Structures are given as structure tokens and as C-alpha cells.
Amino acid sequence: MASTSSTRSASALLLGGLALVCVGALAWYALGRPADASALAKDTAAPKASSRDSSSEPQARTSDPAGYAGLDGADAADSSPPPAPQKPVRALSARQRELADELGRLLDNEESTRAFVERNFERGGVHDWLDESLEFLRPRIGACDQPDPIVVQGPQRARLLYPCERGSVEATLILEQGGGKLEGILFGGRDIEPNPAVTEAAQLVLALIIHWDRERFLAGFTEAFDEGETRDFFASVRGERGRCVLDGIDLASAQGALWFIECDSGPALLKVSLDDDDRIHTLLIRARRKVRPGP
């Protein structure tokens, strides 16, 4: 993050970008690693943040090479009157249904990861990330049933929910425009405990918001975070939200998570994702989504 805006309301520190399970594009869930494929990242452009409510907003100076699963269109709570509800579009195209079924077979370990990648992606660099993500999810979720569409945003994007033996998997398929190949996949496990390093990272963030510790910051964050901007951002969060504690998991993936947090000022969301050295490279604090999307 290289610059700070004091005029826009914000509660997001997006360093390195929003996490997206994407091979070269996007921003959502939580949590992955590789530069061209991640469990919640977009590696081609600076991310866009919305529904922010803090007075300080350091901007990302590099794209996020990783991704939590997990995490794009979370509707933030606000005080404005809600618009008249519209029934979401949930009809998958034939290609989206085909890909949804293939991803289901991957989750159930009935499909070769390499064959899936070679068949559905133009770019390389996806296989290792996808293997790692599946290795994290499979033992935690058990067998999964056919997915239910949550919302379909035209032929290029569809969000799905796979009900599984233990919890569920929320996934987003992003197709290339005008083609049948995948541009990216986003997914994370609902209500699944993340790896211990991810939990420790989330606890570090909440501790530094209350009491700044330079040594802990340097040890726990990547060089993408400017020390002064991060300290100022945490001070603004402290002034706005007060003390916060972890209050359960929304989504988790191999290297990140989207946490429910409870603050003195009310509920919020915290997203962290880690690099290969278990240092924080993506951080987002924002209002909690009004309704957890479901089919």
C-alpha cells in the first residue's frame, strides 16, 4: 500500500489485493498463494474496495498473488433503506453446469486435478495451488452433493454452494469472456477452522489494532505493508471500532480465512491471507455482509 486517503470512508486495508481463487484475475473469498493462481486473488490490477467505513485507507501498491476463499461480493451492512428485493438469477448455462459438476468431482477426489486444469484453463500455474486447496478441504468436509446456484451473473460468473457431510463449500466460477475456458475459481469452506497459522495471524491483527508493536508487525507482515500507513490504519480502526475479538469463521481455505469479528461498535468481518512464509500479505476489515448468501 503506497498511499493514504483521508477523505473517503473506509474500513479496508487491502495490501496486495483482495484474495481470489483466480488465475490471473479477480477478488473475493480468502486465501491462496501462487502468483498466477490463488484462493482469493487477482493478479492483474489493483483491487476495488467497496462498503468501507474507516477514515484511513492505505492503497495496494502491488497485486495480490494469493487468495480466502474466499471472499468477493459480501454485502456490507449500512443504514440506508434497502432496495426492493430482486430474485437472483440462478439458472446455470450448460458450460457452467458442466464445470460445476467437474469441480464437485474434484472435491470428492473423483477427478484428476491436472486433467481438470489442462482441460479448462489456458494458463499454467494453477495445478499446485488447486491441489493444495483441495488437500485442505477434502478431509474437513467429507463427500459433497450436487451444488446449488447462489447467484448467476451472466455466462461469465456463477456462485455455487456445495452441501457436504461436514459443512459446505462456497465456490465462484469465472469464465473468460466469449469462451468456455476458466479465468479463475474462488472457493472456501464454510464454518471450517483454518490452519493454526491463519488463526494466529488474525489474532495478531486484532492485537496490533489495540496496541502497536513494531517487532510483531515486522515479523508477521510482508514488505507490501508500509509500517507508518499500517500503524495509522490500525489506529483509525481502533478509534472507529474499539476492541475486537474473533467470533467464528465465515470461510476458510488453505492459506487464509474470512472471520466474523465482534467489536465494541458491533459486528464486522476480518480477512487475512498468508504467503508461503505464513506472513500476512492480504488484510481486509469491513462491515459484515447483511445476509449470508445461500441457494
PDB file of C-alpha atoms in Angstrom:
ATOM      1  CA  MET A   1       0.000   0.000   0.000  1.00  0.00           C
ATOM      2  CA  ALA A   2       1.613   3.210  -1.036  1.00  0.00           C
ATOM      3  CA  SER A   3      -0.874   5.995  -0.412  1.00  0.00           C
ATOM      4  CA  THR A   4      -3.422   7.014   2.196  1.00  0.00           C
ATOM      5  CA  SER A   5      -6.763   8.684   1.565  1.00  0.00           C
ATOM      6  CA  SER A   6      -8.276  10.571   4.479  1.00  0.00           C
ATOM      7  CA  THR A   7     -11.360  11.769   2.664  1.00  0.00           C
ATOM      8  CA  ARG A   8     -13.047   8.519   1.683  1.00  0.00           C
ATOM      9  CA  SER A   9     -14.728   6.380   4.297  1.00  0.00           C
ATOM     10  CA  ALA A  10     -13.018   3.035   4.539  1.00  0.00           C
ATOM     11  CA  SER A  11     -12.542   0.053   6.742  1.00  0.00           C
ATOM     12  CA  ALA A  12     -10.349  -1.951   4.449  1.00  0.00           C
ATOM     13  CA  LEU A  13      -6.652  -2.487   4.368  1.00  0.00           C
ATOM     14  CA  LEU A  14      -6.114  -4.259   1.066  1.00  0.00           C
ATOM     15  CA  LEU A  15      -2.472  -4.934   0.713  1.00  0.00           C
ATOM     16  CA  GLY A  16      -1.599  -6.943  -2.244  1.00  0.00           C
ATOM     17  CA  GLY A  17      -5.233  -7.097  -3.369  1.00  0.00           C
ATOM     18  CA  LEU A  18      -8.400  -8.911  -2.417  1.00  0.00           C
ATOM     19  CA  ALA A  19      -7.968 -12.618  -2.163  1.00  0.00           C
ATOM     20  CA  LEU A  20      -9.370 -14.517  -5.086  1.00  0.00           C
ATOM     21  CA  VAL A  21      -9.021 -18.023  -6.225  1.00  0.00           C
ATOM     22  CA  CYS A  22      -8.083 -16.801  -9.547  1.00  0.00           C
ATOM     23  CA  VAL A  23      -5.570 -17.482 -12.213  1.00  0.00           C
ATOM     24  CA  GLY A  24      -4.741 -14.026 -13.355  1.00  0.00           C
ATOM     25  CA  ALA A  25      -7.865 -12.210 -12.311  1.00  0.00           C
ATOM     26  CA  LEU A  26     -10.338 -11.245  -9.562  1.00  0.00           C
ATOM     27  CA  ALA A  27     -11.174 -10.541  -5.933  1.00  0.00           C
ATOM     28  CA  TRP A  28     -13.140 -12.499  -3.285  1.00  0.00           C
ATOM     29  CA  TYR A  29     -13.052 -15.102  -0.586  1.00  0.00           C
ATOM     30  CA  ALA A  30      -9.947 -15.813   1.212  1.00  0.00           C
ATOM     31  CA  LEU A  31      -6.806 -17.199   0.651  1.00  0.00           C
ATOM     32  CA  GLY A  32      -4.134 -18.793  -1.546  1.00  0.00           C
ATOM     33  CA  ARG A  33      -0.584 -18.371  -2.699  1.00  0.00           C
ATOM     34  CA  PRO A  34       0.800 -18.630  -6.234  1.00  0.00           C
ATOM     35  CA  ALA A  35       1.319 -15.512  -8.292  1.00  0.00           C
ATOM     36  CA  ASP A  36      -0.929 -16.650 -11.094  1.00  0.00           C
ATOM     37  CA  ALA A  37      -3.422 -18.754  -9.203  1.00  0.00           C
ATOM     38  CA  SER A  38      -4.839 -18.135  -5.774  1.00  0.00           C
ATOM     39  CA  ALA A  39      -7.580 -18.963  -3.380  1.00  0.00           C
ATOM     40  CA  LEU A  40      -8.867 -15.422  -3.393  1.00  0.00           C
ATOM     41  CA  ALA A  41      -6.752 -13.113  -5.555  1.00  0.00           C
ATOM     42  CA  LYS A  42      -6.476 -11.066  -8.668  1.00  0.00           C
ATOM     43  CA  ASP A  43      -3.043 -10.513 -10.073  1.00  0.00           C
ATOM     44  CA  THR A  44      -3.635  -8.153 -12.952  1.00  0.00           C
ATOM     45  CA  ALA A  45      -4.873  -4.910 -11.437  1.00  0.00           C
ATOM     46  CA  ALA A  46      -5.253  -3.038  -8.186  1.00  0.00           C
ATOM     47  CA  PRO A  47      -8.353  -4.269  -6.353  1.00  0.00           C
ATOM     48  CA  LYS A  48     -11.504  -2.269  -5.870  1.00  0.00           C
ATOM     49  CA  ALA A  49     -12.912  -1.988  -2.388  1.00  0.00           C
ATOM     50  CA  SER A  50     -16.486  -1.152  -1.521  1.00  0.00           C
ATOM     51  CA  SER A  51     -18.638  -0.522   1.539  1.00  0.00           C
ATOM     52  CA  ARG A  52     -15.753   0.871   3.530  1.00  0.00           C
ATOM     53  CA  ASP A  53     -16.257   2.803   6.736  1.00  0.00           C
ATOM     54  CA  SER A  54     -12.958   3.905   8.189  1.00  0.00           C
ATOM     55  CA  SER A  55     -11.181   7.227   7.919  1.00  0.00           C
ATOM     56  CA  SER A  56      -7.883   5.839   6.686  1.00  0.00           C
ATOM     57  CA  GLU A  57      -7.336   3.758   3.582  1.00  0.00           C
ATOM     58  CA  PRO A  58      -3.836   2.732   2.552  1.00  0.00           C
ATOM     59  CA  GLN A  59      -3.934   1.654  -1.090  1.00  0.00           C
ATOM     60  CA  ALA A  60      -2.430  -1.507  -2.514  1.00  0.00           C
ATOM     61  CA  ARG A  61       0.817  -0.939  -4.359  1.00  0.00           C
ATOM     62  CA  THR A  62       1.177  -4.478  -5.649  1.00  0.00           C
ATOM     63  CA  SER A  63      -1.295  -7.047  -6.890  1.00  0.00           C
ATOM     64  CA  ASP A  64      -2.217  -9.913  -4.635  1.00  0.00           C
ATOM     65  CA  PRO A  65      -0.674 -13.227  -5.654  1.00  0.00           C
ATOM     66  CA  ALA A  66      -2.790 -15.271  -3.372  1.00  0.00           C
ATOM     67  CA  GLY A  67      -6.282 -15.536  -2.453  1.00  0.00           C
ATOM     68  CA  TYR A  68      -9.761 -16.889   1.186  1.00  0.00           C
ATOM     69  CA  ALA A  69     -11.669 -18.154  -0.422  1.00  0.00           C
ATOM     70  CA  GLY A  70     -12.656 -16.829  -0.140  1.00  0.00           C
ATOM     71  CA  LEU A  71     -14.277 -13.556  -0.407  1.00  0.00           C
ATOM     72  CA  ASP A  72     -15.814 -11.072  -3.179  1.00  0.00           C
ATOM     73  CA  GLY A  73     -19.351  -9.820  -3.060  1.00  0.00           C
ATOM     74  CA  ALA A  74     -20.033  -9.646   0.649  1.00  0.00           C
ATOM     75  CA  ASP A  75     -22.855  -7.155   1.115  1.00  0.00           C
ATOM     76  CA  ALA A  76     -21.969  -4.748   3.903  1.00  0.00           C
ATOM     77  CA  ALA A  77     -24.478  -3.556   6.453  1.00  0.00           C
ATOM     78  CA  ASP A  78     -25.415   0.107   6.162  1.00  0.00           C
ATOM     79  CA  SER A  79     -28.060   2.489   7.408  1.00  0.00           C
ATOM     80  CA  SER A  80     -29.643   3.378   4.075  1.00  0.00           C
ATOM     81  CA  PRO A  81     -33.064   1.914   3.217  1.00  0.00           C
ATOM     82  CA  PRO A  82     -32.646  -1.377   1.369  1.00  0.00           C
ATOM     83  CA  PRO A  83     -33.859  -1.525  -2.227  1.00  0.00           C
ATOM     84  CA  ALA A  84     -36.794  -3.685  -3.145  1.00  0.00           C
ATOM     85  CA  PRO A  85     -35.582  -7.289  -3.130  1.00  0.00           C
ATOM     86  CA  GLN A  86     -34.922  -8.835  -6.509  1.00  0.00           C
ATOM     87  CA  LYS A  87     -34.930 -12.542  -7.060  1.00  0.00           C
ATOM     88  CA  PRO A  88     -31.392 -13.579  -8.033  1.00  0.00           C
ATOM     89  CA  VAL A  89     -30.787 -15.329 -11.321  1.00  0.00           C
ATOM     90  CA  ARG A  90     -29.899 -18.949 -10.617  1.00  0.00           C
ATOM     91  CA  ALA A  91     -30.066 -20.707 -13.976  1.00  0.00           C
ATOM     92  CA  LEU A  92     -26.657 -22.059 -14.940  1.00  0.00           C
ATOM     93  CA  SER A  93     -25.603 -22.235 -18.560  1.00  0.00           C
ATOM     94  CA  ALA A  94     -24.713 -25.643 -19.942  1.00  0.00           C
ATOM     95  CA  ARG A  95     -20.996 -24.811 -19.639  1.00  0.00           C
ATOM     96  CA  GLN A  96     -21.364 -23.541 -16.078  1.00  0.00           C
ATOM     97  CA  ARG A  97     -23.223 -26.704 -15.116  1.00  0.00           C
ATOM     98  CA  GLU A  98     -20.508 -28.830 -16.703  1.00  0.00           C
ATOM     99  CA  LEU A  99     -17.786 -27.009 -14.760  1.00  0.00           C
ATOM    100  CA  ALA A 100     -19.808 -27.152 -11.545  1.00  0.00           C
ATOM    101  CA  ASP A 101     -20.107 -30.921 -11.888  1.00  0.00           C
ATOM    102  CA  GLU A 102     -16.378 -31.252 -12.604  1.00  0.00           C
ATOM    103  CA  LEU A 103     -15.491 -29.187  -9.539  1.00  0.00           C
ATOM    104  CA  GLY A 104     -17.779 -31.415  -7.481  1.00  0.00           C
ATOM    105  CA  ARG A 105     -15.865 -34.460  -8.668  1.00  0.00           C
ATOM    106  CA  LEU A 106     -12.618 -32.729  -7.718  1.00  0.00           C
ATOM    107  CA  LEU A 107     -13.932 -32.072  -4.216  1.00  0.00           C
ATOM    108  CA  ASP A 108     -14.861 -35.766  -3.933  1.00  0.00           C
ATOM    109  CA  ASN A 109     -11.433 -36.809  -5.276  1.00  0.00           C
ATOM    110  CA  GLU A 110     -13.022 -38.473  -8.299  1.00  0.00           C
ATOM    111  CA  GLU A 111     -11.258 -36.318 -10.884  1.00  0.00           C
ATOM    112  CA  SER A 112      -7.604 -35.691 -11.751  1.00  0.00           C
ATOM    113  CA  THR A 113      -6.584 -32.160 -10.813  1.00  0.00           C
ATOM    114  CA  ARG A 114      -4.085 -31.999 -13.645  1.00  0.00           C
ATOM    115  CA  ALA A 115      -6.622 -33.199 -16.207  1.00  0.00           C
ATOM    116  CA  PHE A 116      -9.154 -30.651 -14.942  1.00  0.00           C
ATOM    117  CA  VAL A 117      -6.644 -27.814 -15.232  1.00  0.00           C
ATOM    118  CA  GLU A 118      -5.395 -28.825 -18.681  1.00  0.00           C
ATOM    119  CA  ARG A 119      -8.944 -29.152 -19.959  1.00  0.00           C
ATOM    120  CA  ASN A 120     -10.347 -25.927 -18.536  1.00  0.00           C
ATOM    121  CA  PHE A 121      -7.533 -23.372 -18.169  1.00  0.00           C
ATOM    122  CA  GLU A 122      -5.447 -21.700 -20.848  1.00  0.00           C
ATOM    123  CA  ARG A 123      -2.778 -20.571 -18.399  1.00  0.00           C
ATOM    124  CA  GLY A 124      -0.433 -22.633 -16.309  1.00  0.00           C
ATOM    125  CA  GLY A 125       0.438 -22.309 -12.649  1.00  0.00           C
ATOM    126  CA  VAL A 126      -2.935 -23.475 -11.375  1.00  0.00           C
ATOM    127  CA  HIS A 127      -2.302 -27.131 -10.631  1.00  0.00           C
ATOM    128  CA  ASP A 128      -0.211 -26.811  -7.462  1.00  0.00           C
ATOM    129  CA  TRP A 129      -2.483 -24.206  -5.936  1.00  0.00           C
ATOM    130  CA  LEU A 130      -5.581 -26.246  -6.701  1.00  0.00           C
ATOM    131  CA  ASP A 131      -4.041 -29.393  -5.242  1.00  0.00           C
ATOM    132  CA  GLU A 132      -3.140 -27.563  -2.041  1.00  0.00           C
ATOM    133  CA  SER A 133      -6.631 -26.100  -1.722  1.00  0.00           C
ATOM    134  CA  LEU A 134      -8.285 -29.478  -2.242  1.00  0.00           C
ATOM    135  CA  GLU A 135      -5.952 -31.183   0.220  1.00  0.00           C
ATOM    136  CA  PHE A 136      -7.052 -28.639   2.822  1.00  0.00           C
ATOM    137  CA  LEU A 137     -10.784 -29.020   2.149  1.00  0.00           C
ATOM    138  CA  ARG A 138     -11.314 -32.722   1.492  1.00  0.00           C
ATOM    139  CA  PRO A 139     -10.587 -34.158   4.960  1.00  0.00           C
ATOM    140  CA  ARG A 140     -12.615 -31.382   6.590  1.00  0.00           C
ATOM    141  CA  ILE A 141     -15.801 -31.522   4.505  1.00  0.00           C
ATOM    142  CA  GLY A 142     -16.279 -35.173   3.503  1.00  0.00           C
ATOM    143  CA  ALA A 143     -18.330 -36.093   0.460  1.00  0.00           C
ATOM    144  CA  CYS A 144     -20.295 -33.331  -1.260  1.00  0.00           C
ATOM    145  CA  ASP A 145     -23.641 -33.329  -3.044  1.00  0.00           C
ATOM    146  CA  GLN A 146     -24.588 -31.570  -6.264  1.00  0.00           C
ATOM    147  CA  PRO A 147     -24.160 -27.781  -5.959  1.00  0.00           C
ATOM    148  CA  ASP A 148     -26.989 -25.289  -5.706  1.00  0.00           C
ATOM    149  CA  PRO A 149     -26.550 -21.984  -7.564  1.00  0.00           C
ATOM    150  CA  ILE A 150     -26.494 -18.966  -5.251  1.00  0.00           C
ATOM    151  CA  VAL A 151     -26.435 -16.361  -7.990  1.00  0.00           C
ATOM    152  CA  VAL A 152     -25.525 -16.356 -11.674  1.00  0.00           C
ATOM    153  CA  GLN A 153     -24.132 -13.137 -13.137  1.00  0.00           C
ATOM    154  CA  GLY A 154     -24.415 -13.970 -16.805  1.00  0.00           C
ATOM    155  CA  PRO A 155     -22.405 -16.623 -18.657  1.00  0.00           C
ATOM    156  CA  GLN A 156     -19.061 -15.489 -17.190  1.00  0.00           C
ATOM    157  CA  ARG A 157     -19.688 -15.762 -13.441  1.00  0.00           C
ATOM    158  CA  ALA A 158     -21.650 -18.066 -11.151  1.00  0.00           C
ATOM    159  CA  ARG A 159     -21.547 -18.600  -7.404  1.00  0.00           C
ATOM    160  CA  LEU A 160     -22.401 -22.043  -6.065  1.00  0.00           C
ATOM    161  CA  LEU A 161     -22.887 -23.801  -2.743  1.00  0.00           C
ATOM    162  CA  TYR A 162     -21.871 -27.448  -2.366  1.00  0.00           C
ATOM    163  CA  PRO A 163     -23.539 -29.105   0.649  1.00  0.00           C
ATOM    164  CA  CYS A 164     -21.119 -31.611   2.159  1.00  0.00           C
ATOM    165  CA  GLU A 165     -21.065 -34.132   5.001  1.00  0.00           C
ATOM    166  CA  ARG A 166     -19.362 -31.663   7.323  1.00  0.00           C
ATOM    167  CA  GLY A 167     -20.191 -28.111   6.366  1.00  0.00           C
ATOM    168  CA  SER A 168     -20.291 -26.780   2.835  1.00  0.00           C
ATOM    169  CA  VAL A 169     -18.120 -25.223   0.143  1.00  0.00           C
ATOM    170  CA  GLU A 170     -18.885 -21.839  -1.417  1.00  0.00           C
ATOM    171  CA  ALA A 171     -17.395 -21.508  -4.905  1.00  0.00           C
ATOM    172  CA  THR A 172     -17.371 -18.994  -7.739  1.00  0.00           C
ATOM    173  CA  LEU A 173     -16.619 -19.917 -11.349  1.00  0.00           C
ATOM    174  CA  ILE A 174     -15.250 -17.133 -13.562  1.00  0.00           C
ATOM    175  CA  LEU A 175     -15.172 -17.867 -17.282  1.00  0.00           C
ATOM    176  CA  GLU A 176     -13.285 -15.978 -19.953  1.00  0.00           C
ATOM    177  CA  GLN A 177     -15.458 -13.641 -21.943  1.00  0.00           C
ATOM    178  CA  GLY A 178     -16.692 -15.246 -25.105  1.00  0.00           C
ATOM    179  CA  GLY A 179     -15.069 -18.576 -24.375  1.00  0.00           C
ATOM    180  CA  GLY A 180     -15.520 -21.762 -22.473  1.00  0.00           C
ATOM    181  CA  LYS A 181     -12.226 -21.664 -20.576  1.00  0.00           C
ATOM    182  CA  LEU A 182     -11.929 -20.723 -16.934  1.00  0.00           C
ATOM    183  CA  GLU A 183     -10.319 -17.456 -15.954  1.00  0.00           C
ATOM    184  CA  GLY A 184     -10.465 -18.290 -12.274  1.00  0.00           C
ATOM    185  CA  ILE A 185     -12.095 -20.258  -9.482  1.00  0.00           C
ATOM    186  CA  LEU A 186     -12.843 -18.985  -5.995  1.00  0.00           C
ATOM    187  CA  PHE A 187     -13.774 -21.277  -3.170  1.00  0.00           C
ATOM    188  CA  GLY A 188     -13.639 -21.729   0.558  1.00  0.00           C
ATOM    189  CA  GLY A 189     -15.146 -23.938   3.241  1.00  0.00           C
ATOM    190  CA  ARG A 190     -17.941 -22.504   5.340  1.00  0.00           C
ATOM    191  CA  ASP A 191     -17.596 -22.892   9.123  1.00  0.00           C
ATOM    192  CA  ILE A 192     -14.281 -24.748   8.763  1.00  0.00           C
ATOM    193  CA  GLU A 193     -11.401 -23.994  11.098  1.00  0.00           C
ATOM    194  CA  PRO A 194      -8.381 -22.650   9.183  1.00  0.00           C
ATOM    195  CA  ASN A 195      -4.809 -23.724   9.677  1.00  0.00           C
ATOM    196  CA  PRO A 196      -3.301 -22.587  13.011  1.00  0.00           C
ATOM    197  CA  ALA A 197      -1.025 -20.056  11.292  1.00  0.00           C
ATOM    198  CA  VAL A 198      -4.072 -18.287   9.843  1.00  0.00           C
ATOM    199  CA  THR A 199      -5.722 -18.097  13.262  1.00  0.00           C
ATOM    200  CA  GLU A 200      -2.512 -16.719  14.774  1.00  0.00           C
ATOM    201  CA  ALA A 201      -2.336 -14.096  12.022  1.00  0.00           C
ATOM    202  CA  ALA A 202      -5.911 -12.955  12.695  1.00  0.00           C
ATOM    203  CA  GLN A 203      -5.175 -12.713  16.414  1.00  0.00           C
ATOM    204  CA  LEU A 204      -2.044 -10.676  15.628  1.00  0.00           C
ATOM    205  CA  VAL A 205      -4.086  -8.171  13.605  1.00  0.00           C
ATOM    206  CA  LEU A 206      -6.584  -7.683  16.426  1.00  0.00           C
ATOM    207  CA  ALA A 207      -3.769  -7.318  18.974  1.00  0.00           C
ATOM    208  CA  LEU A 208      -1.950  -4.691  16.897  1.00  0.00           C
ATOM    209  CA  ILE A 209      -5.140  -2.685  16.483  1.00  0.00           C
ATOM    210  CA  ILE A 210      -5.238  -2.219  20.267  1.00  0.00           C
ATOM    211  CA  HIS A 211      -1.501  -1.959  20.942  1.00  0.00           C
ATOM    212  CA  TRP A 212       1.026  -1.292  18.181  1.00  0.00           C
ATOM    213  CA  ASP A 213       4.169  -3.413  18.397  1.00  0.00           C
ATOM    214  CA  ARG A 214       6.727  -2.739  15.688  1.00  0.00           C
ATOM    215  CA  GLU A 215       8.622  -6.003  16.146  1.00  0.00           C
ATOM    216  CA  ARG A 216       5.491  -8.116  15.896  1.00  0.00           C
ATOM    217  CA  PHE A 217       4.383  -6.161  12.835  1.00  0.00           C
ATOM    218  CA  LEU A 218       7.698  -6.685  11.041  1.00  0.00           C
ATOM    219  CA  ALA A 219       7.692 -10.387  11.865  1.00  0.00           C
ATOM    220  CA  GLY A 220       4.079 -11.010  10.888  1.00  0.00           C
ATOM    221  CA  PHE A 221       3.516  -8.885   7.747  1.00  0.00           C
ATOM    222  CA  THR A 222       5.116  -8.896   4.306  1.00  0.00           C
ATOM    223  CA  GLU A 223       7.083  -5.954   2.933  1.00  0.00           C
ATOM    224  CA  ALA A 224       3.997  -4.924   0.927  1.00  0.00           C
ATOM    225  CA  PHE A 225       2.739  -3.228   4.109  1.00  0.00           C
ATOM    226  CA  ASP A 226       4.107   0.221   4.853  1.00  0.00           C
ATOM    227  CA  GLU A 227       4.801   0.480   8.571  1.00  0.00           C
ATOM    228  CA  GLY A 228       3.524   4.030   9.051  1.00  0.00           C
ATOM    229  CA  GLU A 229       0.390   3.559   6.982  1.00  0.00           C
ATOM    230  CA  THR A 230      -0.444   0.286   8.689  1.00  0.00           C
ATOM    231  CA  ARG A 231       0.032   1.797  12.148  1.00  0.00           C
ATOM    232  CA  ASP A 232      -2.202   4.738  11.211  1.00  0.00           C
ATOM    233  CA  PHE A 233      -4.799   2.433   9.720  1.00  0.00           C
ATOM    234  CA  PHE A 234      -4.940   0.323  12.870  1.00  0.00           C
ATOM    235  CA  ALA A 235      -5.297   3.499  14.948  1.00  0.00           C
ATOM    236  CA  SER A 236      -8.258   4.562  12.804  1.00  0.00           C
ATOM    237  CA  VAL A 237      -9.871   1.136  13.208  1.00  0.00           C
ATOM    238  CA  ARG A 238      -9.328   1.321  16.969  1.00  0.00           C
ATOM    239  CA  GLY A 239     -10.962   4.743  17.086  1.00  0.00           C
ATOM    240  CA  GLU A 240     -13.916   3.615  14.998  1.00  0.00           C
ATOM    241  CA  ARG A 241     -14.493   0.046  16.158  1.00  0.00           C
ATOM    242  CA  GLY A 242     -12.765  -0.247  19.527  1.00  0.00           C
ATOM    243  CA  ARG A 243     -11.579  -3.644  20.718  1.00  0.00           C
ATOM    244  CA  CYS A 244     -12.468  -6.637  18.513  1.00  0.00           C
ATOM    245  CA  VAL A 245     -12.411 -10.391  19.114  1.00  0.00           C
ATOM    246  CA  LEU A 246     -12.757 -13.356  16.775  1.00  0.00           C
ATOM    247  CA  ASP A 247     -16.354 -14.566  16.638  1.00  0.00           C
ATOM    248  CA  GLY A 248     -16.314 -17.553  14.280  1.00  0.00           C
ATOM    249  CA  ILE A 249     -15.389 -18.449  10.723  1.00  0.00           C
ATOM    250  CA  ASP A 250     -17.279 -17.431   7.618  1.00  0.00           C
ATOM    251  CA  LEU A 251     -14.980 -19.025   5.015  1.00  0.00           C
ATOM    252  CA  ALA A 252     -11.573 -20.698   5.145  1.00  0.00           C
ATOM    253  CA  SER A 253      -9.036 -22.021   2.681  1.00  0.00           C
ATOM    254  CA  ALA A 254      -5.500 -23.366   2.847  1.00  0.00           C
ATOM    255  CA  GLN A 255      -3.765 -20.021   3.427  1.00  0.00           C
ATOM    256  CA  GLY A 256      -6.433 -17.643   4.635  1.00  0.00           C
ATOM    257  CA  ALA A 257      -9.809 -17.060   6.192  1.00  0.00           C
ATOM    258  CA  LEU A 258     -12.717 -14.677   6.424  1.00  0.00           C
ATOM    259  CA  TRP A 259     -13.563 -14.231  10.099  1.00  0.00           C
ATOM    260  CA  PHE A 260     -16.594 -12.892  11.857  1.00  0.00           C
ATOM    261  CA  ILE A 261     -15.355 -10.408  14.459  1.00  0.00           C
ATOM    262  CA  GLU A 262     -17.264  -8.731  17.260  1.00  0.00           C
ATOM    263  CA  CYS A 263     -16.131  -5.193  18.103  1.00  0.00           C
ATOM    264  CA  ASP A 264     -17.154  -2.651  20.704  1.00  0.00           C
ATOM    265  CA  SER A 265     -19.021  -0.846  17.906  1.00  0.00           C
ATOM    266  CA  GLY A 266     -20.698  -4.011  16.601  1.00  0.00           C
ATOM    267  CA  PRO A 267     -20.031  -6.928  14.222  1.00  0.00           C
ATOM    268  CA  ALA A 268     -17.576  -6.803  11.318  1.00  0.00           C
ATOM    269  CA  LEU A 269     -15.532  -9.032   9.027  1.00  0.00           C
ATOM    270  CA  LEU A 270     -11.781  -9.636   9.013  1.00  0.00           C
ATOM    271  CA  LYS A 271      -9.972 -11.289   6.125  1.00  0.00           C
ATOM    272  CA  VAL A 272      -6.346 -12.357   6.238  1.00  0.00           C
ATOM    273  CA  SER A 273      -4.313 -14.428   3.787  1.00  0.00           C
ATOM    274  CA  LEU A 274      -0.727 -15.566   4.119  1.00  0.00           C
ATOM    275  CA  ASP A 275       2.277 -16.059   1.864  1.00  0.00           C
ATOM    276  CA  ASP A 276       4.497 -19.147   1.763  1.00  0.00           C
ATOM    277  CA  ASP A 277       6.281 -17.988   4.934  1.00  0.00           C
ATOM    278  CA  ASP A 278       2.995 -17.570   6.831  1.00  0.00           C
ATOM    279  CA  ARG A 279       3.262 -13.787   6.811  1.00  0.00           C
ATOM    280  CA  ILE A 280       0.194 -11.646   6.167  1.00  0.00           C
ATOM    281  CA  HIS A 281       0.039 -10.344   2.602  1.00  0.00           C
ATOM    282  CA  THR A 282      -3.680  -9.527   2.387  1.00  0.00           C
ATOM    283  CA  LEU A 283      -5.771  -7.812   5.039  1.00  0.00           C
ATOM    284  CA  LEU A 284      -9.340  -6.538   4.884  1.00  0.00           C
ATOM    285  CA  ILE A 285     -11.597  -5.190   7.631  1.00  0.00           C
ATOM    286  CA  ARG A 286     -15.127  -4.273   6.653  1.00  0.00           C
ATOM    287  CA  ALA A 287     -18.788  -4.402   7.607  1.00  0.00           C
ATOM    288  CA  ARG A 288     -20.338  -7.838   7.862  1.00  0.00           C
ATOM    289  CA  ARG A 289     -22.476  -8.966   4.946  1.00  0.00           C
ATOM    290  CA  LYS A 290     -26.160  -8.496   5.706  1.00  0.00           C
ATOM    291  CA  VAL A 291     -27.203 -11.964   4.685  1.00  0.00           C
ATOM    292  CA  ARG A 292     -25.009 -14.981   4.156  1.00  0.00           C
ATOM    293  CA  PRO A 293     -25.727 -15.960   0.556  1.00  0.00           C
ATOM    294  CA  GLY A 294     -27.467 -19.259   0.071  1.00  0.00           C
ATOM    295  CA  PRO A 295     -29.428 -21.110  -2.581  1.00  0.00           C
TER     296      PRO A 295
END
